[in-house]
PDB file of C-alpha atoms in Angstrom:
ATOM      1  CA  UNK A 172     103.531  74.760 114.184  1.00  0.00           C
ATOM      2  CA  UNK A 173     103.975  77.139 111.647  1.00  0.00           C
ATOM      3  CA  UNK A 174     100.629  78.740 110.995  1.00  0.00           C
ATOM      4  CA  UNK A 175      98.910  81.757 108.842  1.00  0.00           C
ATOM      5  CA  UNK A 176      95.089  82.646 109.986  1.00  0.00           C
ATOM      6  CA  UNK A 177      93.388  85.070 107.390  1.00  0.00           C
ATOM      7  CA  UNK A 178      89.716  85.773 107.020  1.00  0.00           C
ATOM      8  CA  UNK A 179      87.379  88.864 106.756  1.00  0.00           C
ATOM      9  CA  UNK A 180      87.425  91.455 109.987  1.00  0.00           C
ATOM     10  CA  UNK A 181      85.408  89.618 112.829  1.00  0.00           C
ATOM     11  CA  UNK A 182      85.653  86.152 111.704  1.00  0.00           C
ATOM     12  CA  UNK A 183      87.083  85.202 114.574  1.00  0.00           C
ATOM     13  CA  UNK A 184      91.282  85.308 114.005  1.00  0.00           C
ATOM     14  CA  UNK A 185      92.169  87.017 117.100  1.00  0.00           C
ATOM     15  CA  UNK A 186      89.847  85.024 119.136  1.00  0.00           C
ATOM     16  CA  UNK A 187      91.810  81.597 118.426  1.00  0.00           C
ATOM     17  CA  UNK A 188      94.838  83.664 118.267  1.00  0.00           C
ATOM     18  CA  UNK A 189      94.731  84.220 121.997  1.00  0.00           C
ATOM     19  CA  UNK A 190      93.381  80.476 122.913  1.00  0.00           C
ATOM     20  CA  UNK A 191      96.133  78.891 120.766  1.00  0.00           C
ATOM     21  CA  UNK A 192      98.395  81.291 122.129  1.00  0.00           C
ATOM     22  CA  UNK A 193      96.757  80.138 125.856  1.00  0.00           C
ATOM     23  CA  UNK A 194      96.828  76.348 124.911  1.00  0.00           C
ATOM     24  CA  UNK A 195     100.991  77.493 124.182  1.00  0.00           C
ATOM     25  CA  UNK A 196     101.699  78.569 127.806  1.00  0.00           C
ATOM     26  CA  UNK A 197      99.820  74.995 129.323  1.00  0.00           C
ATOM     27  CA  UNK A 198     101.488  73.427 127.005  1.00  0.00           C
ATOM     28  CA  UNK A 199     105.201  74.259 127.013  1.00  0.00           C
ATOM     29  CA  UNK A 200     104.944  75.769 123.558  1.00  0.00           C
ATOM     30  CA  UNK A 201     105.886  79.286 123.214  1.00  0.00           C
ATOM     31  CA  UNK A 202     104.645  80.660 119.775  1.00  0.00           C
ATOM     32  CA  UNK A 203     105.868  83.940 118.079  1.00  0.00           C
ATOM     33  CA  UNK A 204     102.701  86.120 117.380  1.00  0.00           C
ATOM     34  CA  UNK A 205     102.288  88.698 114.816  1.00  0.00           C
ATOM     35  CA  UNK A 206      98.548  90.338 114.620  1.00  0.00           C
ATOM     36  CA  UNK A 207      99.921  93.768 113.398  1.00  0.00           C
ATOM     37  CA  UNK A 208      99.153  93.074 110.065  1.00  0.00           C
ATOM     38  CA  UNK A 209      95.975  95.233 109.783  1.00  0.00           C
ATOM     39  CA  UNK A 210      96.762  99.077 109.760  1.00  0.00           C
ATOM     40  CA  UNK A 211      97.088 100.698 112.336  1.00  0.00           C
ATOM     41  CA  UNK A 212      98.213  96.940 113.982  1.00  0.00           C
ATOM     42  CA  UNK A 213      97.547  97.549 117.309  1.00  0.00           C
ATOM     43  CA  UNK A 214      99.067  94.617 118.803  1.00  0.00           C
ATOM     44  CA  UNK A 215     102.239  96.831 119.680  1.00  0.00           C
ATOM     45  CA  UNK A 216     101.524  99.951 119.175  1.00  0.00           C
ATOM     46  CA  UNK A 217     100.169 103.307 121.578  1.00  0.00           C
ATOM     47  CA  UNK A 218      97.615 105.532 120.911  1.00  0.00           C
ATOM     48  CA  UNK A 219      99.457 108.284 119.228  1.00  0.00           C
ATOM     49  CA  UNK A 220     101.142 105.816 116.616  1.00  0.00           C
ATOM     50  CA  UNK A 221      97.864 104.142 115.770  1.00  0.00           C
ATOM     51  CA  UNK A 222      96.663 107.515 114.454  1.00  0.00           C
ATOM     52  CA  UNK A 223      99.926 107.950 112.766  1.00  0.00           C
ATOM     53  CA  UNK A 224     100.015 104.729 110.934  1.00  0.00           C
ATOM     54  CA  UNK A 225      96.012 105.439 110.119  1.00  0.00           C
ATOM     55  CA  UNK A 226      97.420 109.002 108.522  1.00  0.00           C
ATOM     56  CA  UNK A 227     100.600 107.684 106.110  1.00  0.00           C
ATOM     57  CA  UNK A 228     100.020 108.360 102.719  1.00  0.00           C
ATOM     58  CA  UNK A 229      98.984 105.396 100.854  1.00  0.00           C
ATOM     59  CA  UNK A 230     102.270 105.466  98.797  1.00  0.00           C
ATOM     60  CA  UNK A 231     104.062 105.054 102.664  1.00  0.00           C
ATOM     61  CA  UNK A 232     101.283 102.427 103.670  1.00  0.00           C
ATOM     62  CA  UNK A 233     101.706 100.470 100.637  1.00  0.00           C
ATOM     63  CA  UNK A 234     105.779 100.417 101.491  1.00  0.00           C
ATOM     64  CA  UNK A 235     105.382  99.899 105.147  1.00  0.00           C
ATOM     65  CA  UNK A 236     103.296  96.553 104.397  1.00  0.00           C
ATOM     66  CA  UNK A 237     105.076  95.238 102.156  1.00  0.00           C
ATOM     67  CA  UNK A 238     108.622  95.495 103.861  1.00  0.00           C
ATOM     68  CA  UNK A 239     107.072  94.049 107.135  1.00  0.00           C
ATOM     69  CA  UNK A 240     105.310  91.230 104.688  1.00  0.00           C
ATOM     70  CA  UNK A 241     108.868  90.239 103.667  1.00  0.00           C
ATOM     71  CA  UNK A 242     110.540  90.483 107.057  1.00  0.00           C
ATOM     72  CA  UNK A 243     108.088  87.752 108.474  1.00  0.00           C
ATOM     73  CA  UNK A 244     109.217  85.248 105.518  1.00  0.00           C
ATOM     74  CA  UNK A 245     112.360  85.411 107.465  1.00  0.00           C
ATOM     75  CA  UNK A 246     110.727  85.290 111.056  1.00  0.00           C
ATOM     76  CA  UNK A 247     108.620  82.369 109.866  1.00  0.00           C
ATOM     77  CA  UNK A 248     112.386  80.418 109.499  1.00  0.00           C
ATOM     78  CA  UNK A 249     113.446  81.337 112.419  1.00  0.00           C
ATOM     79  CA  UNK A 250     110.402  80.486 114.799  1.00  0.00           C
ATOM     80  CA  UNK A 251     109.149  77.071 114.925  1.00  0.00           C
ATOM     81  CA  UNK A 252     106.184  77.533 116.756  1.00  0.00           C
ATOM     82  CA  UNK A 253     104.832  81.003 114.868  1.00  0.00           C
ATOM     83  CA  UNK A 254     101.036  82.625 114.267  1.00  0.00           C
ATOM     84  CA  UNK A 255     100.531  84.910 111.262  1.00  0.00           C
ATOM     85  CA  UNK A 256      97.617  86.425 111.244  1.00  0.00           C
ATOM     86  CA  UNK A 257      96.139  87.849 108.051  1.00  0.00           C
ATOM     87  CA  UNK A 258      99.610  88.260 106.551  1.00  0.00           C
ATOM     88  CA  UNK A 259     100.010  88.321 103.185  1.00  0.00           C
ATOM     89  CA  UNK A 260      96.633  87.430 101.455  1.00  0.00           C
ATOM     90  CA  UNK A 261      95.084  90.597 104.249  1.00  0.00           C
ATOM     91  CA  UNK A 262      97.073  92.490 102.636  1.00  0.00           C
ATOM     92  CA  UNK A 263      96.296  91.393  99.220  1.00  0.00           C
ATOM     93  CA  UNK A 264      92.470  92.248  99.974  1.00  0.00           C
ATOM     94  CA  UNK A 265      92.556  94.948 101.844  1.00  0.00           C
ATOM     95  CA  UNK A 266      95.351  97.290 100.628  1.00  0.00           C
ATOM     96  CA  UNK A 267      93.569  97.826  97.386  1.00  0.00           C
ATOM     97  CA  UNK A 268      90.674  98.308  98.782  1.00  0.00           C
ATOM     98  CA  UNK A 269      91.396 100.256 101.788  1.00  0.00           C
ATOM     99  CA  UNK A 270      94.758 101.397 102.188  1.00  0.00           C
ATOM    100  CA  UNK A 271      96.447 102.610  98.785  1.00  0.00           C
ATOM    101  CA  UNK A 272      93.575 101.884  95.886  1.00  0.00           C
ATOM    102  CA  UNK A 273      93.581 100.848  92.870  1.00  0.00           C
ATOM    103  CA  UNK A 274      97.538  99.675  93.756  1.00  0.00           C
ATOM    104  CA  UNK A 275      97.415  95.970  93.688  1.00  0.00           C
ATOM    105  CA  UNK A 276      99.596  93.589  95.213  1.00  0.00           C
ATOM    106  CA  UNK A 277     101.400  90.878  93.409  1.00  0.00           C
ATOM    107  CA  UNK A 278     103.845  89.441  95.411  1.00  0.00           C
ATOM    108  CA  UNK A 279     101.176  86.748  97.313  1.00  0.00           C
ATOM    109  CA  UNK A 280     102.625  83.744  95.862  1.00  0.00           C
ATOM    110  CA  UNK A 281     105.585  84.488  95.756  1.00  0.00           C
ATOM    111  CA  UNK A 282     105.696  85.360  99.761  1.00  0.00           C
ATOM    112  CA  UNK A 283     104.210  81.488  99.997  1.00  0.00           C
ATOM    113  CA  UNK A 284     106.645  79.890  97.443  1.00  0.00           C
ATOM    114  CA  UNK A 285     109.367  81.423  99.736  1.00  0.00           C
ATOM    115  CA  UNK A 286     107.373  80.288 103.465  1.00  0.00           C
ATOM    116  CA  UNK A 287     108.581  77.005 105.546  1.00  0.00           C
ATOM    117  CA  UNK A 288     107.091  73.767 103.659  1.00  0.00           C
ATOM    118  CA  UNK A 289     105.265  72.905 106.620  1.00  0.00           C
ATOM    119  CA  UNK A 290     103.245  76.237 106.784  1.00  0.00           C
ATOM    120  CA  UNK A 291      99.437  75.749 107.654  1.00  0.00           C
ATOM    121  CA  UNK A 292      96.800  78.518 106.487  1.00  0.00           C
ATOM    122  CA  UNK A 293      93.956  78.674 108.135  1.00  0.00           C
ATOM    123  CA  UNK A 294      90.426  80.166 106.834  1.00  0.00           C
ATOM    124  CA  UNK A 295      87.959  81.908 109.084  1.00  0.00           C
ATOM    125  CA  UNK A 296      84.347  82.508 107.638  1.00  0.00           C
ATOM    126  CA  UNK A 297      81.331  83.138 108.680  1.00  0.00           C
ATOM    127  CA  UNK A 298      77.945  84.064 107.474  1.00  0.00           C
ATOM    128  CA  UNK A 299      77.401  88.101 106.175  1.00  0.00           C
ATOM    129  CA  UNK A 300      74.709  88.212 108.591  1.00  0.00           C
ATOM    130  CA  UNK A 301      76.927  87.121 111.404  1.00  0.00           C
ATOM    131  CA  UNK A 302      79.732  89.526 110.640  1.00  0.00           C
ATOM    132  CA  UNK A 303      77.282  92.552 110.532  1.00  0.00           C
ATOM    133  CA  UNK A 304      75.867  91.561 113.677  1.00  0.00           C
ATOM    134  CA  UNK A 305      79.509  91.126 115.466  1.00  0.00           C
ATOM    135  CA  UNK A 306      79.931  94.547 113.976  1.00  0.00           C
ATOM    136  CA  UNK A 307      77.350  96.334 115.186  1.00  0.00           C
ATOM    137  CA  UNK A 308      77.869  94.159 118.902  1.00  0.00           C
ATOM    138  CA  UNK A 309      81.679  94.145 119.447  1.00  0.00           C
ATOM    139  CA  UNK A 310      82.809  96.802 116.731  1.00  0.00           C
ATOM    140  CA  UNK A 311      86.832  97.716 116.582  1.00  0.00           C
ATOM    141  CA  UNK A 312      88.372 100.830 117.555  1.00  0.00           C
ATOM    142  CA  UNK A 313      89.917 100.735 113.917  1.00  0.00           C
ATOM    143  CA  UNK A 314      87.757  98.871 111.955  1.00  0.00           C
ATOM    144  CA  UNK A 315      88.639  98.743 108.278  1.00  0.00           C
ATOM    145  CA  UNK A 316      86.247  96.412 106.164  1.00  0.00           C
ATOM    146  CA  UNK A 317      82.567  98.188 105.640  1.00  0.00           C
ATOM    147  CA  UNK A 318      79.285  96.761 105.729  1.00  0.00           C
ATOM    148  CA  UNK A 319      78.394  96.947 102.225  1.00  0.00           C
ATOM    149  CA  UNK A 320      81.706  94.873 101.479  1.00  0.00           C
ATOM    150  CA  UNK A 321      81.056  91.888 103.696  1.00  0.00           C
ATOM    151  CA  UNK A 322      79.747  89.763 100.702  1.00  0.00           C
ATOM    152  CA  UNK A 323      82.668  90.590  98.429  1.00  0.00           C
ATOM    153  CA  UNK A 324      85.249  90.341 101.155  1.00  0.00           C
ATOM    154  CA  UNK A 325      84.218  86.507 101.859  1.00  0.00           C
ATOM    155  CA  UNK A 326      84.090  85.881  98.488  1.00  0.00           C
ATOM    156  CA  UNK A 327      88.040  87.878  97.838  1.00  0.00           C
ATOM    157  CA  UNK A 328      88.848  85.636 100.827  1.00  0.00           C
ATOM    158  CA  UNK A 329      88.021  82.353  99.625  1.00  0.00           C
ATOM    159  CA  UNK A 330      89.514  83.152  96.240  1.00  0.00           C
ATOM    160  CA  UNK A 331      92.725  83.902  98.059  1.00  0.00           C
ATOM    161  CA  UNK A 332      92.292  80.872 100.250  1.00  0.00           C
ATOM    162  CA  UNK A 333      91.857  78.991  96.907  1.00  0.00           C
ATOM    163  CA  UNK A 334      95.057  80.107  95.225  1.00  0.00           C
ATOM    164  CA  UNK A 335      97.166  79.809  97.962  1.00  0.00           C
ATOM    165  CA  UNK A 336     100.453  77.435  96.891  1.00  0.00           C
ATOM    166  CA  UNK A 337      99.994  76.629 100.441  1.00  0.00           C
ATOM    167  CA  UNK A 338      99.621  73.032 100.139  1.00  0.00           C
ATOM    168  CA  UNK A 339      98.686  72.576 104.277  1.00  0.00           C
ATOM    169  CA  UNK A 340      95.270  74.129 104.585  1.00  0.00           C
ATOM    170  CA  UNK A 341      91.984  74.028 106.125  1.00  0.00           C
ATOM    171  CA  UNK A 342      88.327  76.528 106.226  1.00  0.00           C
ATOM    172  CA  UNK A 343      86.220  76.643 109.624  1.00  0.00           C
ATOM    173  CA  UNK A 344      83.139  78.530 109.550  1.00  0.00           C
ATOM    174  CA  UNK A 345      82.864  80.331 113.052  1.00  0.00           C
ATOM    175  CA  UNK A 346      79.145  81.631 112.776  1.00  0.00           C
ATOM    176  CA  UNK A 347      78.051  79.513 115.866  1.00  0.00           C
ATOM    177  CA  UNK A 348      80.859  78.947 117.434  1.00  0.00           C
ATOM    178  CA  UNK A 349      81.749  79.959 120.976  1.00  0.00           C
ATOM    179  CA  UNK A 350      85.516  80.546 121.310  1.00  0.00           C
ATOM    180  CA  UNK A 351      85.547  77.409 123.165  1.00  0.00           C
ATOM    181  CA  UNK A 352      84.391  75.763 119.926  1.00  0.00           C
ATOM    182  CA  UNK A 353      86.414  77.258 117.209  1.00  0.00           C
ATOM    183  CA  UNK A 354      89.592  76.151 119.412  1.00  0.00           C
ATOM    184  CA  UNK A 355      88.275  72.431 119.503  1.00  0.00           C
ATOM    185  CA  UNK A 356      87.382  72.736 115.904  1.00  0.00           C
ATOM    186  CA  UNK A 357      90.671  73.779 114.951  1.00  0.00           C
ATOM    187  CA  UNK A 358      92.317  71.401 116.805  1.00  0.00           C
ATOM    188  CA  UNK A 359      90.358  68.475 115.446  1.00  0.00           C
ATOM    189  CA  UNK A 360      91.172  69.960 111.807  1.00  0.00           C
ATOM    190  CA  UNK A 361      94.904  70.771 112.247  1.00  0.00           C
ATOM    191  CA  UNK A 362      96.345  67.229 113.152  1.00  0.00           C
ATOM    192  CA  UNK A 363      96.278  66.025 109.954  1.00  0.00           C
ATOM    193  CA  UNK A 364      97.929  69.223 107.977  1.00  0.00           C
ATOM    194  CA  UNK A 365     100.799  68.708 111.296  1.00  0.00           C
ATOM    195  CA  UNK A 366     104.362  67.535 110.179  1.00  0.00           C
ATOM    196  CA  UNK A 367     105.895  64.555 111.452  1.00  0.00           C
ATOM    197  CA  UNK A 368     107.894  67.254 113.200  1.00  0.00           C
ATOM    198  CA  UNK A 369     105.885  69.158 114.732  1.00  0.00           C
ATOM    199  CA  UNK A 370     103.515  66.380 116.507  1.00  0.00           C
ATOM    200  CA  UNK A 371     106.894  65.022 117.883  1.00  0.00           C
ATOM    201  CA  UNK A 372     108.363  68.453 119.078  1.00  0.00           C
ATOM    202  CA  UNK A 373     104.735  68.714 120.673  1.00  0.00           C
ATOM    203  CA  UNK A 374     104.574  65.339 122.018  1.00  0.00           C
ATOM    204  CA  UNK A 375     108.154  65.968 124.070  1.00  0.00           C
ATOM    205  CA  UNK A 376     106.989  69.490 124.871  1.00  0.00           C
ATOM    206  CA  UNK A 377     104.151  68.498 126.639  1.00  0.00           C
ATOM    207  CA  UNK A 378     105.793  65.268 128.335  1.00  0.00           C
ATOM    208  CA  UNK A 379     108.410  68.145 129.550  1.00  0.00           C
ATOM    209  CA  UNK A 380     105.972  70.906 130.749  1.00  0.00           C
ATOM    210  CA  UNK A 381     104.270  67.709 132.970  1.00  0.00           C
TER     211      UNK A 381
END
């Protein structure tokens, strides 16, 4: 499963990140995982070097993501089993708006045309009421979207989602989920946007990890 999960800060991506990710390891399935995407990207990095990726310049931030954008095309060959999350279309959102403005990017479709034909993006939403209140609840150590934006940031999202030349994709609205439920929900919506491939390699996987 080759798959890209975008959506607005505290949708929920990092939440079924780690239960796919946990379903993996039961499973026999060991996916790559990327959730750096988001300056500072945190997933791999220390204290000191989240404060120096916060402090580039916007001309070096504006580099930096899109070199690491193009490296994962290549990743994405390489892995079978692989979870991008925010990626490309992130970047196309929030870089303008956040990390070098009014510098847009125009290379999203062209990072798709070049992706695996059996890549799978995945939507998160949820309600601008229920992101401000997981804000306010559970708020990042490096949060980048601000409340005022919420509105316009669903709405950038969905446009994204929209043009995507993706042709495998679904939308789940997490607002009253548990993370229990947005992992059943996804897995419910994901089987039918599944290669021929991939259900087999997953079939023989789990036969083999039993």
């Amino acid at each position: 499963m080759r798959l890209i999960v975008i959506g607005c800060e505290y949708t929920g991506k990092s939440t079924l990140l780690n239960s796919l990710a946990e379903w993996g390891r039961r499973e026999g399935i060991h996916f790559h995982l990327d959730d750096h995407f988001t300056i500072p990207g945190e997933q791999h990095l220390g204290e000191e070097d989240k404060k120096m990726m916060v402090a580039l310049t916007p001309t070096i931030k504006e580099r930096f993501q899109r070199f690491q954008v193009y490296y994962h095309i290549d990743v994405a060959h390489k892995n079978q089993h692989i979870i991008l999350v925010g990626f490309h279309i992130e970047e196309a959102i929030y870089g303008p708006l956040y990390y070098y403005p009014p510098q847009q990017v125009m290379y999203a479709r062209e990072v798709e045309d070049k992706m695996p034909p059996d890549t799978i993006l995945t939507l998160l939403t949820a309600s601008p009421e229920v992101i401000a209140r997981r804000m306010e609840e559970q708020p990042h150590e490096y949060s980048i979207i601000k409340k005022e934006d919420i509105p316009m940031l669903l709405n950038r999202f969905n446009e994204e989602f929209g043009r995507s030349h993706i042709r495998r994709k679904f939308r789940i609205d997490t607002s009253n989920f548990t993370p229990e439920e947005l992992f059943g929900e996804f897995m419910s919506s994901v089987v039918t946007h599944l290669s021929s491939e991939d259900l087999l390699r997953m079939l023989v996987q789990r036969t083999m990890a039993k």
